[in-house]
Amino acid sequence: MIVEISHFLALLATGLFFLVGCFSFIRSGNIYISNLISRTYSHAFLLLLTSFTIYVWLAITDNFSVAYIASHSNSDLPTFYKISSIWSAHEGSMFLWILFLAAWGFLFNRSVDNEVALKPLSIGIISIVLVGFLSFLLLTSNPFETILPFGPPNGADINPVLQDPALAIHPPTLYLGYVGFVIPFACALAFLINGNTEIKWEELVRKWSVSAWIFLTLGITLGSWWAYYELGWGGYWFWDPVENVALMPWLAATAFLHSISVSVKSSNLRIWTILLSISVFSLSLFGAFIVRSGIIDSVHSFANDPQRGLYLLAFIGTIIFTSMILFVIRLPMIRSAGSIKAFSKESFISINNILFGSLVFSIMLGVTYPLVYEFLFDQKISVGAPFYNAIFIPIVVIASIFLFFSIDSKWQRTVKMKFFAGPTSFSVILAVISVVLCIYFFNTESFTIIASLFAGFLIIHRYIIEIASSIFSKKYINPFSVLAHFSLGLLIVSIAFNSMLSTERAINIKINESESYMDLNIFFKDISLVNKSNHDAIKANFRIEDSFSNSFTLSPEKRKYFTRGQITTETAIYVTPLRDIYLTIGDQLEDGSWIVNIQINYLIRWIWISAVFMSFAGLMLIFSKQRQKI
Amino acid sequence: MSFVLRVLVLIIPVSLIGLFFVLLSTENEYPGADYKIFEIPDFSLSNLNGTNKISNKDLEGDYLLNVWASWCITCMVEHPYLSKLSNNGIKIIGLNYKDDRSDALVWLNKFDNPYDLIIHDFKGTLALDLGVTGAPETFLVNNGKVVAHYQGEVNQIVWNEVFQPIINSKNLSLK
């Protein structure tokens, strides 16, 4: 009964969003119409929010007459996981995705004045997108379907791998990032439709774009971390198709944020900014399509349903196609007024846009190529790390070198590049020294690693000099840019060190035996059976000593869950600032020894920490008072 | 320049969208199904209890060969349907794949045993020869020849769409 109220409210919201969409195309500029649009949108959002809240309440109170809740939640789960079970599968997560999309629109609606020229149309465009997705939800994947007269008394058993705090937070964070880009998208389209080049749409959307970018960055980072410690994958990035479709909007969004910082000032690079704002949201939609159409096999994909895929593709295709047509028609109008001077900041940012564009294009190729190949030759192939490394490493190194030279450049004017000036040559020397030291101590011969280390150190040293000169000689620096790019340097160096130094090995070891691996001495103390309420576990205890005579115990587990019979591997990780020692336990062999997999992962924490620093730079930018000066 | 940009901006998304339309609409609805015909390779493996050896000559006539394991979750989902087939008199041979013997026996005790005979393929050698990539997979065998191979869970829909047409056309009797 209550679920019908929730269902009805969602339907009502869809109707109201539809009305907003219709109103917004009355181009009167009349303030009453604008007020009407704004209020109707707010009401529609509140209806949708109420509908979702009721749905959450149904999940908390174990209302298993709702088919979706019955098959994805269980009465024994803690409340926290009852809530997160809502986004553990397709229907519910789509509902959340739509709610977030509407919420960004709502916040935008509340904080922008009704008299702002582009607002009514932007809200209208957001509403049209919402109507499309709500129809998709209600027609093809309705989460409100019920099992009558009674549902199962205790619900279903949910996958233990999904019962993890990081996973409960990871999808919502990522969704907030994906759908947040609807605001720059809607405003760019509104700008194109409106056709008045005097309007500064960039200023309107900058803060929103940065916020969405922060969520996207954090969402991807959380996913990477979760796969590392819970799935037992033992790495931070796997070029899984679904990781790739999250990385594409991130790269496009990063280029977009750089581009918009130019357009805000001088209307230069407007074509880039508009094209990128459309691309970012299109790529987010493309991600939703890839994950939900079942076209790609991946750990993330939801159940396969070709009908769903076709609906989504038709709708997403219409959105993308319409916006591109609009872009092409209006292209002459948005031509930049001035030209870009060589070696100005703008010129470097356009180069950056081209490089990031190439990265997005190559990932797109990597994602689609296996599909085309399978279609043509009926054979499955996978495009993996070698392909992406071959493309990413050179482009990132080139981009880093351009970044290095861009630090001394100025807005809108050519500054003669002083290659032998103090900071430039000094940081080159420091970078060379650091790389030579690395080669000497770690004996690396891989050219890609040396190049990446050089690029990373170049950025780090250059920014350290920059920070020092701001402290000692009061030179003005842009703190957001410094923090974000310094983190990029840190990220590159951490990744290079990680791939240079990390090692792993599987060892066979019996109880009461010792093995040594690298500088570690591993002693297998004992193994015990642990009986828990919902699983049995084999828990192995290892005593490990390292070369600094630290000694610690690691206890990896193998769990077997009763109801699903699922076996999960619980890794044991010893974390230090410089390296992780990562143990997983495998099977027992016939001679009584156990297979134990040991990994030593260097600087892996710093990869995530740099990503968090980057989002922190974005956060600072949002809350800074002197936004105009940047 | 502007012309190139216009063309690129339109062509890239349009070709991508077109590509996905083609892929989605022609996508085999049962991507796990394969109808290549080949002979069951020679093998000699023990049964699940470890009491007898089983080889090609013990398998006669038409039957289903189901690859399963106690560690496989989808096998558990599939299991009730296999029991139903078995109750309808259909002959199902089990191929226990890379599994611990005692785990497998406990599993069968718990969920009931739909198999006429179970081959214990601990090392996965026979499965490798058959082209098995995981569990569950099901083969339809006609006089020592595989005539259909399905990767993934067999249920009523898959049965009707993948197996039944071949059973009818070749007039197989799986009793």
mmCIF file of N, CA and C in Angstrom, chain A residues 434-492:
data_model
loop_
_atom_site.group_PDB
_atom_site.id
_atom_site.type_symbol
_atom_site.label_atom_id
_atom_site.label_comp_id
_atom_site.label_asym_id
_atom_site.label_seq_id
_atom_site.Cartn_x
_atom_site.Cartn_y
_atom_site.Cartn_z
ATOM 1 N N SER A 434 67.092 13.517 -8.930
ATOM 2 C CA SER A 434 66.189 12.539 -8.304
ATOM 3 C C SER A 434 66.101 11.277 -9.148
ATOM 4 N N VAL A 435 65.993 11.461 -10.467
ATOM 5 C CA VAL A 435 65.855 10.289 -11.335
ATOM 6 C C VAL A 435 67.135 9.463 -11.310
ATOM 7 N N VAL A 436 68.279 10.144 -11.374
ATOM 8 C CA VAL A 436 69.552 9.407 -11.345
ATOM 9 C C VAL A 436 69.675 8.619 -10.044
ATOM 10 N N LEU A 437 69.280 9.252 -8.928
ATOM 11 C CA LEU A 437 69.316 8.538 -7.646
ATOM 12 C C LEU A 437 68.418 7.303 -7.693
ATOM 13 N N CYS A 438 67.240 7.455 -8.275
ATOM 14 C CA CYS A 438 66.312 6.314 -8.366
ATOM 15 C C CYS A 438 66.924 5.193 -9.197
ATOM 16 N N ILE A 439 67.541 5.572 -10.335
ATOM 17 C CA ILE A 439 68.153 4.546 -11.192
ATOM 18 C C ILE A 439 69.270 3.850 -10.427
ATOM 19 N N TYR A 440 70.048 4.644 -9.688
ATOM 20 C CA TYR A 440 71.185 4.087 -8.956
ATOM 21 C C TYR A 440 70.715 3.131 -7.855
ATOM 22 N N PHE A 441 69.736 3.569 -7.081
ATOM 23 C CA PHE A 441 69.326 2.751 -5.932
ATOM 24 C C PHE A 441 68.433 1.583 -6.319
ATOM 25 N N PHE A 442 67.573 1.790 -7.316
ATOM 26 C CA PHE A 442 66.584 0.745 -7.594
ATOM 27 C C PHE A 442 66.873 -0.009 -8.870
ATOM 28 N N ASN A 443 67.970 0.360 -9.555
ATOM 29 C CA ASN A 443 68.384 -0.432 -10.704
ATOM 30 C C ASN A 443 67.324 -0.555 -11.783
ATOM 31 N N THR A 444 66.617 0.510 -12.032
ATOM 32 C CA THR A 444 65.567 0.366 -13.030
ATOM 33 C C THR A 444 66.113 0.704 -14.410
ATOM 34 N N GLU A 445 65.650 -0.040 -15.403
ATOM 35 C CA GLU A 445 66.119 0.219 -16.757
ATOM 36 C C GLU A 445 64.960 0.574 -17.669
ATOM 37 N N SER A 446 63.745 0.440 -17.137
ATOM 38 C CA SER A 446 62.577 0.669 -17.978
ATOM 39 C C SER A 446 62.476 2.150 -18.351
ATOM 40 N N PHE A 447 62.431 2.420 -19.651
ATOM 41 C CA PHE A 447 62.401 3.800 -20.115
ATOM 42 C C PHE A 447 61.118 4.505 -19.682
ATOM 43 N N THR A 448 59.995 3.773 -19.749
ATOM 44 C CA THR A 448 58.732 4.432 -19.392
ATOM 45 C C THR A 448 58.734 4.865 -17.930
ATOM 46 N N ILE A 449 59.323 4.035 -17.081
ATOM 47 C CA ILE A 449 59.344 4.406 -15.663
ATOM 48 C C ILE A 449 60.259 5.611 -15.447
ATOM 49 N N ILE A 450 61.425 5.610 -16.110
ATOM 50 C CA ILE A 450 62.348 6.733 -15.951
ATOM 51 C C ILE A 450 61.693 8.020 -16.449
ATOM 52 N N ALA A 451 61.007 7.930 -17.602
ATOM 53 C CA ALA A 451 60.344 9.116 -18.149
ATOM 54 C C ALA A 451 59.250 9.609 -17.214
ATOM 55 N N SER A 452 58.466 8.667 -16.666
ATOM 56 C CA SER A 452 57.393 9.088 -15.764
ATOM 57 C C SER A 452 57.961 9.712 -14.498
ATOM 58 N N LEU A 453 59.020 9.090 -13.958
ATOM 59 C CA LEU A 453 59.630 9.646 -12.750
ATOM 60 C C LEU A 453 60.130 11.057 -13.022
ATOM 61 N N PHE A 454 60.765 11.238 -14.171
ATOM 62 C CA PHE A 454 61.289 12.560 -14.519
ATOM 63 C C PHE A 454 60.146 13.577 -14.584
ATOM 64 N N ALA A 455 59.080 13.208 -15.278
ATOM 65 C CA ALA A 455 57.941 14.129 -15.413
ATOM 66 C C ALA A 455 57.358 14.470 -14.041
ATOM 67 N N GLY A 456 57.190 13.437 -13.217
ATOM 68 C CA GLY A 456 56.607 13.660 -11.900
ATOM 69 C C GLY A 456 57.483 14.544 -11.036
ATOM 70 N N PHE A 457 58.794 14.228 -11.018
ATOM 71 C CA PHE A 457 59.710 15.020 -10.186
ATOM 72 C C PHE A 457 59.819 16.454 -10.680
ATOM 73 N N LEU A 458 59.769 16.616 -12.000
ATOM 74 C CA LEU A 458 59.830 17.956 -12.586
ATOM 75 C C LEU A 458 58.717 18.818 -11.995
ATOM 76 N N ILE A 459 57.504 18.273 -11.986
ATOM 77 C CA ILE A 459 56.362 19.033 -11.477
ATOM 78 C C ILE A 459 56.520 19.297 -9.983
ATOM 79 N N ILE A 460 56.881 18.228 -9.246
ATOM 80 C CA ILE A 460 56.978 18.375 -7.795
ATOM 81 C C ILE A 460 58.015 19.443 -7.427
ATOM 82 N N HIS A 461 59.215 19.354 -8.009
ATOM 83 C CA HIS A 461 60.268 20.304 -7.649
ATOM 84 C C HIS A 461 59.899 21.722 -8.045
ATOM 85 N N ARG A 462 59.302 21.845 -9.243
ATOM 86 C CA ARG A 462 58.935 23.174 -9.712
ATOM 87 C C ARG A 462 57.934 23.820 -8.756
ATOM 88 N N TYR A 463 56.974 23.026 -8.291
ATOM 89 C CA TYR A 463 55.969 23.605 -7.387
ATOM 90 C C TYR A 463 56.531 23.846 -5.995
ATOM 91 N N ILE A 464 57.498 23.026 -5.588
ATOM 92 C CA ILE A 464 58.116 23.301 -4.285
ATOM 93 C C ILE A 464 58.828 24.643 -4.348
ATOM 94 N N ILE A 465 59.535 24.901 -5.455
ATOM 95 C CA ILE A 465 60.208 26.194 -5.614
ATOM 96 C C ILE A 465 59.181 27.323 -5.617
ATOM 97 N N GLU A 466 58.077 27.065 -6.305
ATOM 98 C CA GLU A 466 57.000 28.062 -6.374
ATOM 99 C C GLU A 466 56.466 28.387 -4.982
ATOM 100 N N ILE A 467 56.222 27.334 -4.184
ATOM 101 C CA ILE A 467 55.700 27.536 -2.834
ATOM 102 C C ILE A 467 56.725 28.297 -2.003
ATOM 103 N N ALA A 468 57.999 27.903 -2.142
ATOM 104 C CA ALA A 468 59.050 28.565 -1.374
ATOM 105 C C ALA A 468 59.111 30.049 -1.741
ATOM 106 N N SER A 469 59.007 30.362 -3.039
ATOM 107 C CA SER A 469 59.123 31.770 -3.403
ATOM 108 C C SER A 469 57.894 32.555 -2.963
ATOM 109 N N SER A 470 56.769 31.871 -2.811
ATOM 110 C CA SER A 470 55.610 32.605 -2.297
ATOM 111 C C SER A 470 55.772 32.891 -0.807
ATOM 112 N N ILE A 471 56.464 31.983 -0.101
ATOM 113 C CA ILE A 471 56.665 32.210 1.331
ATOM 114 C C ILE A 471 57.736 33.277 1.550
ATOM 115 N N PHE A 472 58.859 33.151 0.808
ATOM 116 C CA PHE A 472 59.993 34.024 1.111
ATOM 117 C C PHE A 472 59.954 35.345 0.372
ATOM 118 N N SER A 473 59.472 35.327 -0.882
ATOM 119 C CA SER A 473 59.495 36.612 -1.570
ATOM 120 C C SER A 473 58.083 37.091 -1.915
ATOM 121 N N LYS A 474 57.088 36.516 -1.222
ATOM 122 C CA LYS A 474 55.702 36.967 -1.357
ATOM 123 C C LYS A 474 55.223 36.987 -2.806
ATOM 124 N N LYS A 475 55.689 36.057 -3.598
ATOM 125 C CA LYS A 475 55.214 35.958 -4.971
ATOM 126 C C LYS A 475 53.781 35.429 -4.943
ATOM 127 N N TYR A 476 52.904 35.988 -5.809
ATOM 128 C CA TYR A 476 51.531 35.502 -5.800
ATOM 129 C C TYR A 476 51.449 34.126 -6.454
ATOM 130 N N ILE A 477 50.885 33.177 -5.760
ATOM 131 C CA ILE A 477 50.611 31.902 -6.406
ATOM 132 C C ILE A 477 49.138 31.585 -6.253
ATOM 133 N N ASN A 478 48.654 30.791 -7.180
ATOM 134 C CA ASN A 478 47.268 30.358 -7.121
ATOM 135 C C ASN A 478 47.216 29.055 -6.332
ATOM 136 N N PRO A 479 46.735 29.113 -5.071
ATOM 137 C CA PRO A 479 46.868 27.940 -4.193
ATOM 138 C C PRO A 479 46.163 26.699 -4.727
ATOM 139 N N PHE A 480 45.029 26.899 -5.424
ATOM 140 C CA PHE A 480 44.264 25.724 -5.901
ATOM 141 C C PHE A 480 45.035 25.009 -6.984
ATOM 142 N N SER A 481 45.536 25.829 -7.912
ATOM 143 C CA SER A 481 46.298 25.256 -9.011
ATOM 144 C C SER A 481 47.554 24.567 -8.478
ATOM 145 N N VAL A 482 48.232 25.222 -7.524
ATOM 146 C CA VAL A 482 49.461 24.631 -6.991
ATOM 147 C C VAL A 482 49.160 23.288 -6.337
ATOM 148 N N LEU A 483 48.140 23.246 -5.488
ATOM 149 C CA LEU A 483 47.830 21.998 -4.789
ATOM 150 C C LEU A 483 47.421 20.899 -5.779
ATOM 151 N N ALA A 484 46.546 21.264 -6.736
ATOM 152 C CA ALA A 484 46.048 20.248 -7.676
ATOM 153 C C ALA A 484 47.180 19.690 -8.513
ATOM 154 N N HIS A 485 48.064 20.572 -9.011
ATOM 155 C CA HIS A 485 49.121 20.083 -9.896
ATOM 156 C C HIS A 485 50.240 19.409 -9.127
ATOM 157 N N PHE A 486 50.499 19.896 -7.916
ATOM 158 C CA PHE A 486 51.470 19.211 -7.070
ATOM 159 C C PHE A 486 50.995 17.772 -6.823
ATOM 160 N N SER A 487 49.682 17.612 -6.561
ATOM 161 C CA SER A 487 49.135 16.262 -6.346
ATOM 162 C C SER A 487 49.287 15.413 -7.588
ATOM 163 N N LEU A 488 49.166 16.051 -8.764
ATOM 164 C CA LEU A 488 49.360 15.300 -10.006
ATOM 165 C C LEU A 488 50.785 14.752 -10.067
ATOM 166 N N GLY A 489 51.767 15.616 -9.704
ATOM 167 C CA GLY A 489 53.157 15.166 -9.676
ATOM 168 C C GLY A 489 53.323 13.995 -8.732
ATOM 169 N N LEU A 490 52.718 14.142 -7.550
ATOM 170 C CA LEU A 490 52.782 13.089 -6.536
ATOM 171 C C LEU A 490 52.162 11.793 -7.064
ATOM 172 N N LEU A 491 51.041 11.947 -7.766
ATOM 173 C CA LEU A 491 50.351 10.784 -8.322
ATOM 174 C C LEU A 491 51.238 10.065 -9.332
ATOM 175 N N ILE A 492 51.861 10.834 -10.222
ATOM 176 C CA ILE A 492 52.701 10.209 -11.250
ATOM 177 C C ILE A 492 53.874 9.488 -10.593
#
